[in-house]
Amino acid sequence: ALLHLRTLCPGEAHICRCGQHNTPGHDDICRDRVQIKTWRHDKVRDHLASYLKAAGVSVSTEKKLAPEDPHNLMRMDLVLSHANGVGAYAMHDITIHSASALAPYIASITKDWQQKDGMQLLRAGLSHQAAKKVDKYRHVVSLDFVPLVFSAGGALSAHTMDLFKAWRSIVPSWDHLQRLIAFALVRKRVTNFRLVN
């Protein structure tokens, strides 16, 4: 009871409203809590866009890939253009995965996964998700395409780390941007923390 009063978090039943067991980490994959994923995704996108704009890069967000086709709703989270705003040169799609959602992929794609540490397995799962994104957009995007793949805890895929190293040299206050992204990734998880009985 004191923990409930101190954290102001209501207790929860063993079964979530979606019908699944309410275990730690369930809020990252629960279909009834989609707004968590959307908020987190949009915050990361907005932070990256504002800091890239401050570096002098022209950035468009949520740009349709085929604006002339009303049935094609595919959008790209970040489209980078030259300083005059003409001629896009890179596109990025942001994806955030929870460790529990990556678990089924990790065992199937990683040999000897029992001997590897948790971070190696997480990075393998994130890299697998990045490869799936590249395959998805391979015939749709003709520009330089790098998916930005994060874990809900803040880990990055290998391609995302390489891109961030390049951006670090042009973006002012890069360390502050990284803190904002990390905070956005974990903040919604903390505000929606539910006690498991």
C-alpha positions as a printed Julia matrix, in Angstrom:
197×3 Matrix{Float64}:
  0.0     0.0     0.0
  2.83    2.42    0.79
  4.39    1.8    -2.63
  1.05    2.68   -4.26
  0.9     5.93   -2.31
  4.54    6.82   -2.96
  4.46    6.2    -6.71
  0.81    7.15   -7.25
  0.54    4.12   -9.54
 -2.62    2.06   -9.4
 -2.26   -1.68   -8.94
 -3.17   -3.86  -11.9
 -4.71   -7.26  -12.31
 -2.74  -10.25  -13.53
 -4.5   -10.0   -16.9
 -4.35   -6.79  -18.97
 -7.38   -5.31  -20.72
 -6.06   -6.8   -23.98
 -6.37  -10.32  -22.53
 -2.63  -11.0   -22.17
 -0.72  -11.54  -18.93
  0.26   -8.2   -17.36
  3.98   -8.81  -16.89
  6.87   -6.34  -16.78
  7.51   -5.11  -20.32
  3.97   -5.87  -21.49
  3.25   -2.15  -21.92
  5.76   -2.07  -24.8
  3.86   -4.66  -26.84
  0.26   -4.24  -25.64
 -2.12   -3.55  -28.53
 -4.42   -1.54  -26.22
 -1.62    0.91  -25.4
 -0.73    2.02  -28.94
 -0.55    5.67  -27.89
  2.66    4.9   -25.97
  4.39    3.74  -29.14
  3.08    6.66  -31.18
  4.09    9.28  -28.59
  7.58    7.83  -28.23
  8.1     7.56  -32.01
  6.88   11.11  -32.62
  9.08   12.57  -29.88
 12.22   10.91  -31.26
 11.32   12.08  -34.79
 10.64   15.65  -33.65
 13.88   15.89  -31.62
 15.96   14.63  -34.54
 14.21   16.96  -37.01
 14.67   20.07  -34.86
 18.37   19.42  -34.18
 19.12   18.59  -37.82
 17.36   21.82  -38.84
 19.55   23.69  -36.35
 22.55   22.2   -38.15
 21.36   23.75  -41.41
 19.82   20.64  -42.94
 16.42   20.98  -44.59
 14.18   18.33  -42.99
 10.66   17.21  -43.85
  8.73   14.92  -41.52
  6.08   12.33  -42.36
  6.46   12.92  -46.09
  4.37   10.69  -48.37
  6.44    8.51  -50.65
  3.89    8.63  -53.48
  1.85   11.84  -53.08
  0.17   11.32  -56.46
 -1.28    7.94  -55.38
 -4.11    8.39  -52.81
 -4.07    4.65  -52.0
 -0.38    4.54  -51.13
 -0.15    5.78  -47.54
  3.54    4.95  -47.01
  5.37    7.82  -45.32
  8.97    8.48  -44.46
  9.66    9.89  -40.99
 12.62   12.1   -41.98
 13.48   13.31  -45.47
 16.73   15.29  -45.63
 17.17   17.81  -48.44
 19.86   20.25  -49.51
 19.93   23.63  -47.77
 17.74   25.24  -50.45
 15.04   22.62  -49.78
 15.28   21.12  -53.25
 16.48   17.63  -54.05
 16.09   15.15  -51.22
 19.24   13.12  -50.63
 18.4    10.83  -47.7
 15.36    9.24  -46.09
 15.01    7.71  -42.66
 12.27    5.64  -41.07
 12.19    5.44  -37.26
 11.28    2.19  -35.53
 11.29    1.44  -31.8
 11.17   -2.16  -30.58
 10.88   -3.59  -27.09
 13.28   -6.32  -26.04
 10.37   -8.69  -25.44
  9.11   -8.15  -29.0
 12.6    -8.91  -30.39
 13.01  -12.15  -28.42
 11.41  -14.45  -31.05
 13.73  -13.11  -33.78
 16.9   -13.31  -31.73
 16.82  -17.09  -31.23
 16.05  -17.71  -34.91
 18.74  -15.42  -36.39
 21.62  -15.81  -33.93
 23.68  -18.97  -33.72
 24.94  -19.88  -30.26
 22.68  -17.24  -28.73
 23.0   -18.86  -25.3
 26.69  -17.9   -25.14
 26.19  -14.21  -26.02
 25.47  -11.38  -23.62
 22.22   -9.45  -23.6
 23.5    -6.4   -25.49
 24.89   -8.54  -28.32
 21.53  -10.3   -28.65
 19.63   -7.02  -28.54
 21.85   -5.51  -31.25
 21.38   -8.64  -33.38
 17.61   -8.29  -33.07
 17.74   -4.57  -33.91
 19.98   -5.21  -36.91
 17.53   -7.86  -38.11
 14.68   -5.34  -37.86
 16.78   -2.77  -39.76
 17.39   -5.3   -42.54
 13.65   -5.95  -42.76
 13.03   -2.19  -43.15
 15.64   -1.95  -45.91
 13.96   -4.85  -47.74
 10.55   -3.22  -47.32
 11.65    0.06  -48.9
 14.2    -1.34  -51.39
 12.0    -0.85  -54.47
 10.16    2.21  -53.14
 13.01    4.54  -52.13
 15.66    5.41  -54.69
 17.65    7.65  -52.34
 20.07    6.83  -49.56
 17.88    5.03  -47.0
 18.97    4.21  -43.46
 16.35    2.97  -41.0
 16.75    4.4   -37.5
 16.09    1.41  -35.25
 16.02    1.82  -31.46
 15.13   -0.44  -28.57
 12.66    0.9   -26.04
 15.56    0.99  -23.58
 17.78    3.11  -25.83
 20.0     0.62  -27.68
 20.73    1.38  -31.36
 21.14   -0.83  -34.42
 24.58   -0.85  -36.07
 23.41    1.3   -39.0
 21.82    3.81  -36.62
 25.06    4.05  -34.62
 27.07    4.68  -37.8
 24.66    7.4   -38.93
 24.67    9.02  -35.49
 28.49    9.16  -35.58
 28.28   11.08  -38.85
 25.58   13.42  -37.53
 27.56   14.08  -34.35
 30.07   16.15  -36.34
 27.43   18.5   -37.8
 24.74   18.75  -35.12
 25.32   21.3   -32.35
 24.71   20.04  -28.81
 24.69   16.41  -29.94
 25.02   15.12  -26.37
 21.92   17.04  -25.35
 20.01   15.56  -28.3
 21.04   12.06  -27.24
 19.77   12.75  -23.72
 16.44   13.99  -25.11
 16.06   10.86  -27.24
 16.94    8.59  -24.31
 14.48   10.43  -22.09
 11.74   10.17  -24.74
 12.32    6.43  -25.06
 12.0     5.69  -21.35
  9.71    8.5   -20.18
  6.47    7.1   -21.51
  7.38    3.69  -20.13
  7.78    5.19  -16.65
  4.56    7.25  -16.79
  2.62    4.14  -17.77
  4.3     1.81  -15.31
  1.77   -0.59  -13.87
  2.31   -2.65  -10.77
  1.9    -6.37  -11.26
  0.22   -8.16   -8.37
